[in-house]
Protein backbone atom coordinates (compact mmCIF):
# COMPACT_ATOMS: atom_id res chain seq x y z
CA UNK A 1 0.00 0.00 0.00
CA UNK A 2 1.25 3.48 -0.85
CA UNK A 3 1.51 6.90 0.77
CA UNK A 4 -0.46 9.15 -1.56
CA UNK A 5 -0.67 12.94 -1.76
CA UNK A 6 -4.01 13.93 -3.31
CA UNK A 7 -4.67 17.48 -4.53
CA UNK A 8 -8.12 18.60 -5.71
CA UNK A 9 -10.92 17.15 -3.58
CA UNK A 10 -13.99 18.26 -5.53
CA UNK A 11 -16.88 16.23 -6.92
CA UNK A 12 -14.49 13.67 -8.38
CA UNK A 13 -11.43 13.90 -6.14
CA UNK A 14 -13.41 13.52 -2.91
CA UNK A 15 -14.84 10.07 -3.68
CA UNK A 16 -11.59 8.98 -5.36
CA UNK A 17 -9.78 9.65 -2.08
CA UNK A 18 -12.41 7.62 -0.20
CA UNK A 19 -11.76 4.64 -2.50
CA UNK A 20 -7.97 4.90 -2.09
CA UNK A 21 -8.43 4.79 1.68
CA UNK A 22 -10.97 1.96 1.42
CA UNK A 23 -8.37 -0.17 -0.37
CA UNK A 24 -5.72 0.47 2.30
CA UNK A 25 -3.68 3.40 0.95
CA UNK A 26 -2.88 6.36 3.21
CA UNK A 27 -3.73 9.80 1.81
CA UNK A 28 -2.52 13.31 2.65
CA UNK A 29 -5.17 15.56 1.10
CA UNK A 30 -5.29 19.21 0.06
CA UNK A 31 -7.83 21.50 -1.60
CA UNK A 32 -8.17 25.29 -1.62
CA UNK A 33 -11.68 24.79 -0.16
CA UNK A 34 -11.52 23.86 3.55
CA UNK A 35 -14.86 22.02 3.45
CA UNK A 36 -13.51 19.71 0.76
CA UNK A 37 -10.51 18.90 2.97
CA UNK A 38 -12.86 18.27 5.92
CA UNK A 39 -14.85 15.77 3.83
CA UNK A 40 -11.64 13.94 2.86
CA UNK A 41 -10.59 13.81 6.51
CA UNK A 42 -14.01 12.37 7.38
CA UNK A 43 -13.33 9.57 4.90
CA UNK A 44 -9.97 8.82 6.55
CA UNK A 45 -7.43 11.15 4.90
CA UNK A 46 -4.94 13.38 6.71
CA UNK A 47 -5.31 17.12 6.08
CA UNK A 48 -2.31 18.85 4.47
CA UNK A 49 -1.75 22.61 4.85
CA UNK A 50 -0.97 23.15 1.19
CA UNK A 51 -0.32 21.26 -2.04
CA UNK A 52 3.43 20.99 -1.48
CA UNK A 53 2.84 19.57 2.02
CA UNK A 54 0.43 16.96 0.63
CA UNK A 55 3.12 15.88 -1.84
CA UNK A 56 6.17 16.17 0.41
CA UNK A 57 6.28 12.63 1.87
CA UNK A 58 4.22 10.93 -0.80
CA UNK A 59 5.29 7.96 -2.91
CA UNK A 60 2.54 8.90 -5.38
CA UNK A 61 0.92 12.29 -6.03
CA UNK A 62 -2.53 12.38 -7.66
CA UNK A 63 -4.12 15.62 -8.89
CA UNK A 64 -7.81 16.10 -9.82
CA UNK A 65 -8.05 19.78 -10.76
CA UNK A 66 -10.35 21.86 -12.97
CA UNK A 67 -8.09 22.76 -15.92
CA UNK A 68 -4.58 23.01 -17.36
CA UNK A 69 -3.77 26.32 -15.63
CA UNK A 70 -4.42 24.73 -12.21
CA UNK A 71 -2.26 21.73 -13.08
CA UNK A 72 0.60 23.98 -14.21
CA UNK A 73 0.20 26.07 -11.07
CA UNK A 74 0.40 23.07 -8.74
CA UNK A 75 3.23 21.20 -10.48
CA UNK A 76 5.39 24.03 -11.87
CA UNK A 77 4.47 27.68 -11.28
CA UNK A 78 3.20 28.19 -7.72
CA UNK A 79 3.34 25.07 -5.52
CA UNK A 80 6.33 23.77 -7.55
CA UNK A 81 5.64 20.17 -6.62
CA UNK A 82 7.99 18.89 -9.31
CA UNK A 83 10.82 20.72 -7.55
CA UNK A 84 9.91 19.65 -4.03
CA UNK A 85 8.83 15.97 -4.11
CA UNK A 86 11.28 13.22 -3.23
CA UNK A 87 13.23 11.35 -5.92
CA UNK A 88 11.19 8.41 -7.21
CA UNK A 89 7.79 9.99 -6.50
CA UNK A 90 5.27 8.98 -9.16
CA UNK A 91 3.02 11.80 -10.43
CA UNK A 92 -0.49 11.12 -11.80
CA UNK A 93 -2.67 13.91 -13.17
CA UNK A 94 -6.27 12.74 -13.57
CA UNK A 95 -7.72 16.17 -14.42
CA UNK A 96 -9.15 16.71 -17.90
CA UNK A 97 -6.81 19.29 -19.45
CA UNK A 98 -5.37 20.34 -22.80
CA UNK A 99 -2.93 17.97 -24.47
CA UNK A 100 -0.24 20.65 -24.77
CA UNK A 101 -0.12 21.39 -21.05
CA UNK A 102 -0.20 17.67 -20.21
CA UNK A 103 2.84 17.04 -22.42
CA UNK A 104 4.64 20.10 -21.09
CA UNK A 105 4.21 19.18 -17.41
CA UNK A 106 5.25 15.56 -18.03
CA UNK A 107 8.35 16.80 -19.88
CA UNK A 108 9.31 19.10 -16.99
CA UNK A 109 8.86 16.17 -14.59
CA UNK A 110 11.01 13.94 -16.81
CA UNK A 111 13.77 16.60 -16.84
CA UNK A 112 13.85 16.28 -13.04
CA UNK A 113 13.98 12.47 -13.27
CA UNK A 114 10.35 11.99 -12.19
CA UNK A 115 7.87 9.59 -13.78
CA UNK A 116 4.47 11.11 -14.58
CA UNK A 117 1.35 10.09 -16.49
CA UNK A 118 -1.73 11.91 -17.64
CA UNK A 119 -4.73 9.80 -16.60
CA UNK A 120 -8.05 11.55 -17.28
CA UNK A 121 -11.22 9.65 -16.48
CA UNK A 122 -14.68 8.96 -17.73
CA UNK A 123 -17.53 7.65 -15.63
CA UNK A 124 -18.55 10.83 -13.82
CA UNK A 125 -19.30 11.29 -10.14
CA UNK A 126 -21.17 7.96 -10.00
CA UNK A 127 -18.10 6.15 -11.33
CA UNK A 128 -15.84 8.01 -8.90
CA UNK A 129 -18.07 6.98 -5.97
CA UNK A 130 -18.39 3.36 -7.09
CA UNK A 131 -14.69 3.03 -7.93
CA UNK A 132 -15.56 2.09 -11.51
CA UNK A 133 -13.93 4.94 -13.43
CA UNK A 134 -12.27 4.38 -16.79
CA UNK A 135 -8.73 5.77 -16.84
CA UNK A 136 -7.11 6.73 -20.16
CA UNK A 137 -3.40 7.02 -19.57
CA UNK A 138 -0.47 8.55 -21.40
CA UNK A 139 3.18 8.08 -20.47
CA UNK A 140 6.04 5.63 -20.54
CA UNK A 141 5.48 1.90 -19.99
CA UNK A 142 7.38 2.16 -16.71
CA UNK A 143 5.27 5.04 -15.37
CA UNK A 144 2.05 3.36 -16.45
CA UNK A 145 3.12 0.08 -14.84
CA UNK A 146 3.67 1.83 -11.50
CA UNK A 147 0.40 3.79 -11.75
CA UNK A 148 -1.88 0.89 -12.70
CA UNK A 149 -2.30 -0.65 -9.21
CA UNK A 150 -3.04 2.79 -7.72
CA UNK A 151 -5.61 3.55 -10.40
CA UNK A 152 -7.19 0.11 -9.86
CA UNK A 153 -8.32 1.32 -6.41
CA UNK A 154 -10.41 4.01 -8.12
CA UNK A 155 -11.39 2.48 -11.45
CA UNK A 156 -12.40 -0.63 -13.35
CA UNK A 157 -10.97 -0.11 -16.83
CA UNK A 158 -7.42 1.21 -17.05
CA UNK A 159 -6.00 1.78 -20.52
CA UNK A 160 -2.51 2.76 -21.64
CA UNK A 161 -3.18 4.88 -24.73
CA UNK A 162 0.42 5.75 -25.65
CA UNK A 163 3.09 8.30 -24.77
CA UNK A 164 2.69 11.50 -22.71
CA UNK A 165 -0.58 13.35 -23.40
CA UNK A 166 -2.22 10.34 -25.08
CA UNK A 167 -4.76 9.94 -22.27
CA UNK A 168 -5.92 13.53 -22.76
CA UNK A 169 -5.94 13.00 -26.54
CA UNK A 170 -8.24 9.95 -26.22
CA UNK A 171 -10.51 11.81 -23.81
CA UNK A 172 -10.88 14.79 -26.14
CA UNK A 173 -11.57 12.57 -29.19
CA UNK A 174 -14.16 10.57 -27.23
CA UNK A 175 -16.05 13.62 -26.00
CA UNK A 176 -15.92 15.28 -29.43
CA UNK A 177 -17.62 12.18 -30.89
CA UNK A 178 -20.11 12.02 -28.01
CA UNK A 179 -21.17 15.67 -28.38
CA UNK A 180 -21.73 15.29 -32.12
CA UNK A 181 -23.65 12.04 -31.60
CA UNK A 182 -25.90 13.67 -28.99
CA UNK A 183 -26.68 16.53 -31.38
CA UNK A 184 -27.31 14.05 -34.22
CA UNK A 185 -29.73 11.99 -32.11
CA UNK A 186 -31.47 15.20 -30.98
CA UNK A 187 -31.92 16.35 -34.57
CA UNK A 188 -33.25 12.96 -35.64
CA UNK A 189 -35.81 12.81 -32.85
CA UNK A 190 -36.90 16.44 -33.40
CA UNK A 191 -37.38 15.80 -37.11
CA UNK A 192 -39.31 12.64 -36.24
CA UNK A 193 -41.57 14.73 -33.98
CA UNK A 194 -42.31 17.15 -36.84
CA UNK A 195 -43.06 14.17 -39.09
CA UNK A 196 -45.62 12.89 -36.53
CA UNK A 197 -43.55 9.90 -35.45
CA UNK A 198 -44.01 8.41 -31.99
CA UNK A 199 -40.67 8.76 -30.14
CA UNK A 200 -40.85 5.23 -28.73
CA UNK A 201 -41.54 3.72 -32.15
CA UNK A 202 -38.69 5.71 -33.68
CA UNK A 203 -36.34 4.56 -30.90
CA UNK A 204 -37.43 0.90 -31.18
CA UNK A 205 -36.46 0.91 -34.85
CA UNK A 206 -33.35 3.12 -35.00
CA UNK A 207 -31.80 1.62 -31.87
CA UNK A 208 -31.43 -1.59 -33.87
CA UNK A 209 -30.54 0.20 -37.13
CA UNK A 210 -27.40 1.84 -38.45
CA UNK A 211 -27.66 5.09 -36.46
CA UNK A 212 -27.48 3.21 -33.15
CA UNK A 213 -25.00 4.77 -30.69
CA UNK A 214 -24.67 5.23 -26.90
CA UNK A 215 -26.25 8.71 -27.01
CA UNK A 216 -29.39 7.06 -28.39
CA UNK A 217 -29.48 3.62 -26.83
CA UNK A 218 -28.38 4.50 -23.27
CA UNK A 219 -28.84 8.26 -22.93
CA UNK A 220 -31.71 9.21 -25.25
CA UNK A 221 -32.32 13.00 -25.11
CA UNK A 222 -36.13 12.67 -25.32
CA UNK A 223 -38.12 11.38 -22.33
CA UNK A 224 -39.58 7.89 -22.55
CA UNK A 225 -37.53 5.41 -24.57
CA UNK A 226 -34.66 5.08 -22.05
CA UNK A 227 -36.21 5.49 -18.57
CA UNK A 228 -32.83 6.04 -16.88
CA UNK A 229 -31.73 8.90 -19.18
CA UNK A 230 -31.60 12.47 -17.76
CA UNK A 231 -34.38 13.53 -20.16
CA UNK A 232 -36.77 11.77 -17.78
CA UNK A 233 -35.76 13.95 -14.83
CA UNK A 234 -35.78 17.36 -16.50
CA UNK A 235 -32.13 16.98 -17.59
CA UNK A 236 -30.67 16.83 -14.11
CA UNK A 237 -26.93 16.14 -14.59
CA UNK A 238 -25.20 13.71 -15.11
CA UNK A 239 -22.48 15.19 -17.18
CA UNK A 240 -23.15 18.91 -17.36
CA UNK A 241 -23.42 21.24 -20.35
CA UNK A 242 -20.53 23.24 -18.80
CA UNK A 243 -18.29 20.16 -18.77
CA UNK A 244 -19.14 19.18 -22.31
CA UNK A 245 -18.45 22.76 -23.42
CA UNK A 246 -15.09 22.66 -21.63
CA UNK A 247 -14.18 19.41 -23.41
CA UNK A 248 -15.35 20.70 -26.80
CA UNK A 249 -13.19 23.79 -26.35
CA UNK A 250 -10.27 21.49 -25.53
CA UNK A 251 -11.03 19.59 -28.75
CA UNK A 252 -10.86 22.82 -30.71
CA UNK A 253 -7.54 23.78 -29.09
CA UNK A 254 -6.18 20.33 -29.90
CA UNK A 255 -7.47 20.51 -33.47
CA UNK A 256 -5.89 23.94 -33.99
CA UNK A 257 -2.52 22.83 -32.61
CA UNK A 258 -2.55 19.61 -34.67
CA UNK A 259 -3.93 21.28 -37.83
CA UNK A 260 -6.91 18.88 -37.84
CA UNK A 261 -10.21 19.65 -39.56
CA UNK A 262 -13.18 19.25 -37.16
CA UNK A 263 -16.10 21.15 -38.75
CA UNK A 264 -18.87 19.35 -36.85
CA UNK A 265 -17.10 19.70 -33.50
CA UNK A 266 -16.61 23.41 -34.26
CA UNK A 267 -20.35 23.79 -34.80
CA UNK A 268 -21.12 21.62 -31.74
CA UNK A 269 -18.93 23.98 -29.68
CA UNK A 270 -20.96 26.97 -30.92
CA UNK A 271 -24.26 25.24 -30.07
CA UNK A 272 -23.13 24.26 -26.57
CA UNK A 273 -21.65 27.72 -26.00
CA UNK A 274 -24.91 29.44 -26.98
CA UNK A 275 -26.92 27.05 -24.82
CA UNK A 276 -24.63 27.41 -21.80
CA UNK A 277 -24.75 31.21 -22.03
CA UNK A 278 -28.53 31.48 -21.86
CA UNK A 279 -30.46 31.02 -18.63
CA UNK A 280 -29.34 28.42 -16.12
CA UNK A 281 -28.48 25.81 -18.70
CA UNK A 282 -24.80 25.29 -17.89
CA UNK A 283 -25.54 22.96 -14.99
CA UNK A 284 -28.11 20.87 -16.88
CA UNK A 285 -27.14 17.49 -18.27
CA UNK A 286 -25.46 17.82 -21.69
CA UNK A 287 -28.31 15.90 -23.36
CA UNK A 288 -30.42 19.04 -22.76
CA UNK A 289 -28.70 20.39 -25.91
CA UNK A 290 -31.88 19.12 -27.61
CA UNK A 291 -33.60 22.22 -26.20
CA UNK A 292 -31.12 24.51 -27.97
CA UNK A 293 -31.76 22.72 -31.25
CA UNK A 294 -35.54 22.75 -30.77
CA UNK A 295 -35.57 26.47 -29.95
CA UNK A 296 -33.07 27.81 -32.50
P1 LIG B 1 -14.53 20.30 -9.02
O1 LIG B 1 -14.55 21.71 -9.44
O2 LIG B 1 -15.66 19.73 -8.23
O3 LIG B 1 -13.18 20.01 -8.18
C1 LIG B 1 -11.94 20.60 -8.46
C2 LIG B 1 -11.29 20.94 -7.13
O4 LIG B 1 -9.98 21.44 -7.35
C3 LIG B 1 -12.06 22.02 -6.36
O5 LIG B 1 -12.44 21.51 -5.08
C4 LIG B 1 -11.06 23.17 -6.24
O6 LIG B 1 -11.14 23.89 -5.02
C5 LIG B 1 -9.75 22.42 -6.35
N1 LIG B 1 -8.61 23.25 -6.74
C6 LIG B 1 -8.53 24.15 -7.75
N2 LIG B 1 -7.30 24.70 -7.80
C7 LIG B 1 -6.58 24.13 -6.79
C8 LIG B 1 -5.26 24.30 -6.31
N3 LIG B 1 -4.42 25.15 -6.91
N4 LIG B 1 -4.86 23.57 -5.26
C9 LIG B 1 -5.73 22.70 -4.66
N5 LIG B 1 -6.99 22.50 -5.06
C10 LIG B 1 -7.42 23.22 -6.10
O7 LIG B 1 -14.30 19.45 -10.36
P2 LIG B 1 -14.57 17.88 -10.57
O8 LIG B 1 -15.95 17.67 -11.06
O9 LIG B 1 -14.08 17.14 -9.38
O10 LIG B 1 -13.62 17.61 -11.83
C11 LIG B 1 -12.20 17.52 -11.68
C12 LIG B 1 -11.63 17.18 -13.04
O11 LIG B 1 -12.20 15.95 -13.50
C13 LIG B 1 -11.91 18.24 -14.11
O12 LIG B 1 -10.78 18.39 -14.91
C14 LIG B 1 -13.08 17.65 -14.88
O13 LIG B 1 -13.13 18.10 -16.21
C15 LIG B 1 -12.77 16.17 -14.79
N6 LIG B 1 -13.93 15.30 -14.93
C16 LIG B 1 -15.08 15.55 -14.21
C17 LIG B 1 -16.18 14.71 -14.35
C18 LIG B 1 -17.45 14.95 -13.57
O14 LIG B 1 -18.47 14.31 -13.89
N7 LIG B 1 -17.45 15.81 -12.56
C19 LIG B 1 -16.11 13.60 -15.21
C20 LIG B 1 -14.92 13.35 -15.89
C21 LIG B 1 -13.85 14.21 -15.74
Coordinates of C-alpha atoms and ligand atoms in Angstrom, one line a residue:
X1 CA 0.0 0.0 0.0
X2 CA 1.3 3.5 -0.8
X3 CA 1.5 6.9 0.8
X4 CA -0.5 9.1 -1.6
X5 CA -0.7 12.9 -1.8
X6 CA -4.0 13.9 -3.3
X7 CA -4.7 17.5 -4.5
X8 CA -8.1 18.6 -5.7
X9 CA -10.9 17.1 -3.6
X10 CA -14.0 18.3 -5.5
X11 CA -16.9 16.2 -6.9
X12 CA -14.5 13.7 -8.4
X13 CA -11.4 13.9 -6.1
X14 CA -13.4 13.5 -2.9
X15 CA -14.8 10.1 -3.7
X16 CA -11.6 9.0 -5.4
X17 CA -9.8 9.6 -2.1
X18 CA -12.4 7.6 -0.2
X19 CA -11.8 4.6 -2.5
X20 CA -8.0 4.9 -2.1
X21 CA -8.4 4.8 1.7
X22 CA -11.0 2.0 1.4
X23 CA -8.4 -0.2 -0.4
X24 CA -5.7 0.5 2.3
X25 CA -3.7 3.4 0.9
X26 CA -2.9 6.4 3.2
X27 CA -3.7 9.8 1.8
X28 CA -2.5 13.3 2.7
X29 CA -5.2 15.6 1.1
X30 CA -5.3 19.2 0.1
X31 CA -7.8 21.5 -1.6
X32 CA -8.2 25.3 -1.6
X33 CA -11.7 24.8 -0.2
X34 CA -11.5 23.9 3.5
X35 CA -14.9 22.0 3.4
X36 CA -13.5 19.7 0.8
X37 CA -10.5 18.9 3.0
X38 CA -12.9 18.3 5.9
X39 CA -14.9 15.8 3.8
X40 CA -11.6 13.9 2.9
X41 CA -10.6 13.8 6.5
X42 CA -14.0 12.4 7.4
X43 CA -13.3 9.6 4.9
X44 CA -10.0 8.8 6.6
X45 CA -7.4 11.1 4.9
X46 CA -4.9 13.4 6.7
X47 CA -5.3 17.1 6.1
X48 CA -2.3 18.9 4.5
X49 CA -1.7 22.6 4.9
X50 CA -1.0 23.2 1.2
X51 CA -0.3 21.3 -2.0
X52 CA 3.4 21.0 -1.5
X53 CA 2.8 19.6 2.0
X54 CA 0.4 17.0 0.6
X55 CA 3.1 15.9 -1.8
X56 CA 6.2 16.2 0.4
X57 CA 6.3 12.6 1.9
X58 CA 4.2 10.9 -0.8
X59 CA 5.3 8.0 -2.9
X60 CA 2.5 8.9 -5.4
X61 CA 0.9 12.3 -6.0
X62 CA -2.5 12.4 -7.7
X63 CA -4.1 15.6 -8.9
X64 CA -7.8 16.1 -9.8
X65 CA -8.0 19.8 -10.8
X66 CA -10.4 21.9 -13.0
X67 CA -8.1 22.8 -15.9
X68 CA -4.6 23.0 -17.4
X69 CA -3.8 26.3 -15.6
X70 CA -4.4 24.7 -12.2
X71 CA -2.3 21.7 -13.1
X72 CA 0.6 24.0 -14.2
X73 CA 0.2 26.1 -11.1
X74 CA 0.4 23.1 -8.7
X75 CA 3.2 21.2 -10.5
X76 CA 5.4 24.0 -11.9
X77 CA 4.5 27.7 -11.3
X78 CA 3.2 28.2 -7.7
X79 CA 3.3 25.1 -5.5
X80 CA 6.3 23.8 -7.5
X81 CA 5.6 20.2 -6.6
X82 CA 8.0 18.9 -9.3
X83 CA 10.8 20.7 -7.5
X84 CA 9.9 19.6 -4.0
X85 CA 8.8 16.0 -4.1
X86 CA 11.3 13.2 -3.2
X87 CA 13.2 11.3 -5.9
X88 CA 11.2 8.4 -7.2
X89 CA 7.8 10.0 -6.5
X90 CA 5.3 9.0 -9.2
X91 CA 3.0 11.8 -10.4
X92 CA -0.5 11.1 -11.8
X93 CA -2.7 13.9 -13.2
X94 CA -6.3 12.7 -13.6
X95 CA -7.7 16.2 -14.4
X96 CA -9.1 16.7 -17.9
X97 CA -6.8 19.3 -19.5
X98 CA -5.4 20.3 -22.8
X99 CA -2.9 18.0 -24.5
X100 CA -0.2 20.7 -24.8
X101 CA -0.1 21.4 -21.0
X102 CA -0.2 17.7 -20.2
X103 CA 2.8 17.0 -22.4
X104 CA 4.6 20.1 -21.1
X105 CA 4.2 19.2 -17.4
X106 CA 5.3 15.6 -18.0
X107 CA 8.4 16.8 -19.9
X108 CA 9.3 19.1 -17.0
X109 CA 8.9 16.2 -14.6
X110 CA 11.0 13.9 -16.8
X111 CA 13.8 16.6 -16.8
X112 CA 13.8 16.3 -13.0
X113 CA 14.0 12.5 -13.3
X114 CA 10.3 12.0 -12.2
X115 CA 7.9 9.6 -13.8
X116 CA 4.5 11.1 -14.6
X117 CA 1.4 10.1 -16.5
X118 CA -1.7 11.9 -17.6
X119 CA -4.7 9.8 -16.6
X120 CA -8.1 11.6 -17.3
X121 CA -11.2 9.7 -16.5
X122 CA -14.7 9.0 -17.7
X123 CA -17.5 7.6 -15.6
X124 CA -18.5 10.8 -13.8
X125 CA -19.3 11.3 -10.1
X126 CA -21.2 8.0 -10.0
X127 CA -18.1 6.2 -11.3
X128 CA -15.8 8.0 -8.9
X129 CA -18.1 7.0 -6.0
X130 CA -18.4 3.4 -7.1
X131 CA -14.7 3.0 -7.9
X132 CA -15.6 2.1 -11.5
X133 CA -13.9 4.9 -13.4
X134 CA -12.3 4.4 -16.8
X135 CA -8.7 5.8 -16.8
X136 CA -7.1 6.7 -20.2
X137 CA -3.4 7.0 -19.6
X138 CA -0.5 8.6 -21.4
X139 CA 3.2 8.1 -20.5
X140 CA 6.0 5.6 -20.5
X141 CA 5.5 1.9 -20.0
X142 CA 7.4 2.2 -16.7
X143 CA 5.3 5.0 -15.4
X144 CA 2.0 3.4 -16.5
X145 CA 3.1 0.1 -14.8
X146 CA 3.7 1.8 -11.5
X147 CA 0.4 3.8 -11.7
X148 CA -1.9 0.9 -12.7
X149 CA -2.3 -0.7 -9.2
X150 CA -3.0 2.8 -7.7
X151 CA -5.6 3.5 -10.4
X152 CA -7.2 0.1 -9.9
X153 CA -8.3 1.3 -6.4
X154 CA -10.4 4.0 -8.1
X155 CA -11.4 2.5 -11.4
X156 CA -12.4 -0.6 -13.3
X157 CA -11.0 -0.1 -16.8
X158 CA -7.4 1.2 -17.1
X159 CA -6.0 1.8 -20.5
X160 CA -2.5 2.8 -21.6
X161 CA -3.2 4.9 -24.7
X162 CA 0.4 5.7 -25.6
X163 CA 3.1 8.3 -24.8
X164 CA 2.7 11.5 -22.7
X165 CA -0.6 13.3 -23.4
X166 CA -2.2 10.3 -25.1
X167 CA -4.8 9.9 -22.3
X168 CA -5.9 13.5 -22.8
X169 CA -5.9 13.0 -26.5
X170 CA -8.2 9.9 -26.2
X171 CA -10.5 11.8 -23.8
X172 CA -10.9 14.8 -26.1
X173 CA -11.6 12.6 -29.2
X174 CA -14.2 10.6 -27.2
X175 CA -16.1 13.6 -26.0
X176 CA -15.9 15.3 -29.4
X177 CA -17.6 12.2 -30.9
X178 CA -20.1 12.0 -28.0
X179 CA -21.2 15.7 -28.4
X180 CA -21.7 15.3 -32.1
X181 CA -23.7 12.0 -31.6
X182 CA -25.9 13.7 -29.0
X183 CA -26.7 16.5 -31.4
X184 CA -27.3 14.1 -34.2
X185 CA -29.7 12.0 -32.1
X186 CA -31.5 15.2 -31.0
X187 CA -31.9 16.4 -34.6
X188 CA -33.2 13.0 -35.6
X189 CA -35.8 12.8 -32.8
X190 CA -36.9 16.4 -33.4
X191 CA -37.4 15.8 -37.1
X192 CA -39.3 12.6 -36.2
X193 CA -41.6 14.7 -34.0
X194 CA -42.3 17.1 -36.8
X195 CA -43.1 14.2 -39.1
X196 CA -45.6 12.9 -36.5
X197 CA -43.6 9.9 -35.4
X198 CA -44.0 8.4 -32.0
X199 CA -40.7 8.8 -30.1
X200 CA -40.9 5.2 -28.7
X201 CA -41.5 3.7 -32.2
X202 CA -38.7 5.7 -33.7
X203 CA -36.3 4.6 -30.9
X204 CA -37.4 0.9 -31.2
X205 CA -36.5 0.9 -34.8
X206 CA -33.4 3.1 -35.0
X207 CA -31.8 1.6 -31.9
X208 CA -31.4 -1.6 -33.9
X209 CA -30.5 0.2 -37.1
X210 CA -27.4 1.8 -38.5
X211 CA -27.7 5.1 -36.5
X212 CA -27.5 3.2 -33.2
X213 CA -25.0 4.8 -30.7
X214 CA -24.7 5.2 -26.9
X215 CA -26.3 8.7 -27.0
X216 CA -29.4 7.1 -28.4
X217 CA -29.5 3.6 -26.8
X218 CA -28.4 4.5 -23.3
X219 CA -28.8 8.3 -22.9
X220 CA -31.7 9.2 -25.3
X221 CA -32.3 13.0 -25.1
X222 CA -36.1 12.7 -25.3
X223 CA -38.1 11.4 -22.3
X224 CA -39.6 7.9 -22.6
X225 CA -37.5 5.4 -24.6
X226 CA -34.7 5.1 -22.1
X227 CA -36.2 5.5 -18.6
X228 CA -32.8 6.0 -16.9
X229 CA -31.7 8.9 -19.2
X230 CA -31.6 12.5 -17.8
X231 CA -34.4 13.5 -20.2
X232 CA -36.8 11.8 -17.8
X233 CA -35.8 14.0 -14.8
X234 CA -35.8 17.4 -16.5
X235 CA -32.1 17.0 -17.6
X236 CA -30.7 16.8 -14.1
X237 CA -26.9 16.1 -14.6
X238 CA -25.2 13.7 -15.1
X239 CA -22.5 15.2 -17.2
X240 CA -23.1 18.9 -17.4
X241 CA -23.4 21.2 -20.4
X242 CA -20.5 23.2 -18.8
X243 CA -18.3 20.2 -18.8
X244 CA -19.1 19.2 -22.3
X245 CA -18.5 22.8 -23.4
X246 CA -15.1 22.7 -21.6
X247 CA -14.2 19.4 -23.4
X248 CA -15.3 20.7 -26.8
X249 CA -13.2 23.8 -26.3
X250 CA -10.3 21.5 -25.5
X251 CA -11.0 19.6 -28.7
X252 CA -10.9 22.8 -30.7
X253 CA -7.5 23.8 -29.1
X254 CA -6.2 20.3 -29.9
X255 CA -7.5 20.5 -33.5
X256 CA -5.9 23.9 -34.0
X257 CA -2.5 22.8 -32.6
X258 CA -2.5 19.6 -34.7
X259 CA -3.9 21.3 -37.8
X260 CA -6.9 18.9 -37.8
X261 CA -10.2 19.7 -39.6
X262 CA -13.2 19.2 -37.2
X263 CA -16.1 21.1 -38.8
X264 CA -18.9 19.3 -36.8
X265 CA -17.1 19.7 -33.5
X266 CA -16.6 23.4 -34.3
X267 CA -20.3 23.8 -34.8
X268 CA -21.1 21.6 -31.7
X269 CA -18.9 24.0 -29.7
X270 CA -21.0 27.0 -30.9
X271 CA -24.3 25.2 -30.1
X272 CA -23.1 24.3 -26.6
X273 CA -21.7 27.7 -26.0
X274 CA -24.9 29.4 -27.0
X275 CA -26.9 27.1 -24.8
X276 CA -24.6 27.4 -21.8
X277 CA -24.7 31.2 -22.0
X278 CA -28.5 31.5 -21.9
X279 CA -30.5 31.0 -18.6
X280 CA -29.3 28.4 -16.1
X281 CA -28.5 25.8 -18.7
X282 CA -24.8 25.3 -17.9
X283 CA -25.5 23.0 -15.0
X284 CA -28.1 20.9 -16.9
X285 CA -27.1 17.5 -18.3
X286 CA -25.5 17.8 -21.7
X287 CA -28.3 15.9 -23.4
X288 CA -30.4 19.0 -22.8
X289 CA -28.7 20.4 -25.9
X290 CA -31.9 19.1 -27.6
X291 CA -33.6 22.2 -26.2
X292 CA -31.1 24.5 -28.0
X293 CA -31.8 22.7 -31.3
X294 CA -35.5 22.8 -30.8
X295 CA -35.6 26.5 -29.9
X296 CA -33.1 27.8 -32.5
Ligands
LIG1 P1 -14.5 20.3 -9.0 O1 -14.5 21.7 -9.4 O2 -15.7 19.7 -8.2 O3 -13.2 20.0 -8.2 C1 -11.9 20.6 -8.5 C2 -11.3 20.9 -7.1 O4 -10.0 21.4 -7.3 C3 -12.1 22.0 -6.4 O5 -12.4 21.5 -5.1 C4 -11.1 23.2 -6.2 O6 -11.1 23.9 -5.0 C5 -9.7 22.4 -6.4 N1 -8.6 23.2 -6.7 C6 -8.5 24.1 -7.7 N2 -7.3 24.7 -7.8 C7 -6.6 24.1 -6.8 C8 -5.3 24.3 -6.3 N3 -4.4 25.2 -6.9 N4 -4.9 23.6 -5.3 C9 -5.7 22.7 -4.7 N5 -7.0 22.5 -5.1 C10 -7.4 23.2 -6.1 O7 -14.3 19.5 -10.4 P2 -14.6 17.9 -10.6 O8 -16.0 17.7 -11.1 O9 -14.1 17.1 -9.4 O10 -13.6 17.6 -11.8 C11 -12.2 17.5 -11.7 C12 -11.6 17.2 -13.0 O11 -12.2 16.0 -13.5 C13 -11.9 18.2 -14.1 O12 -10.8 18.4 -14.9 C14 -13.1 17.7 -14.9 O13 -13.1 18.1 -16.2 C15 -12.8 16.2 -14.8 N6 -13.9 15.3 -14.9 C16 -15.1 15.6 -14.2 C17 -16.2 14.7 -14.3 C18 -17.4 15.0 -13.6 O14 -18.5 14.3 -13.9 N7 -17.4 15.8 -12.6 C19 -16.1 13.6 -15.2 C20 -14.9 13.4 -15.9 C21 -13.8 14.2 -15.7

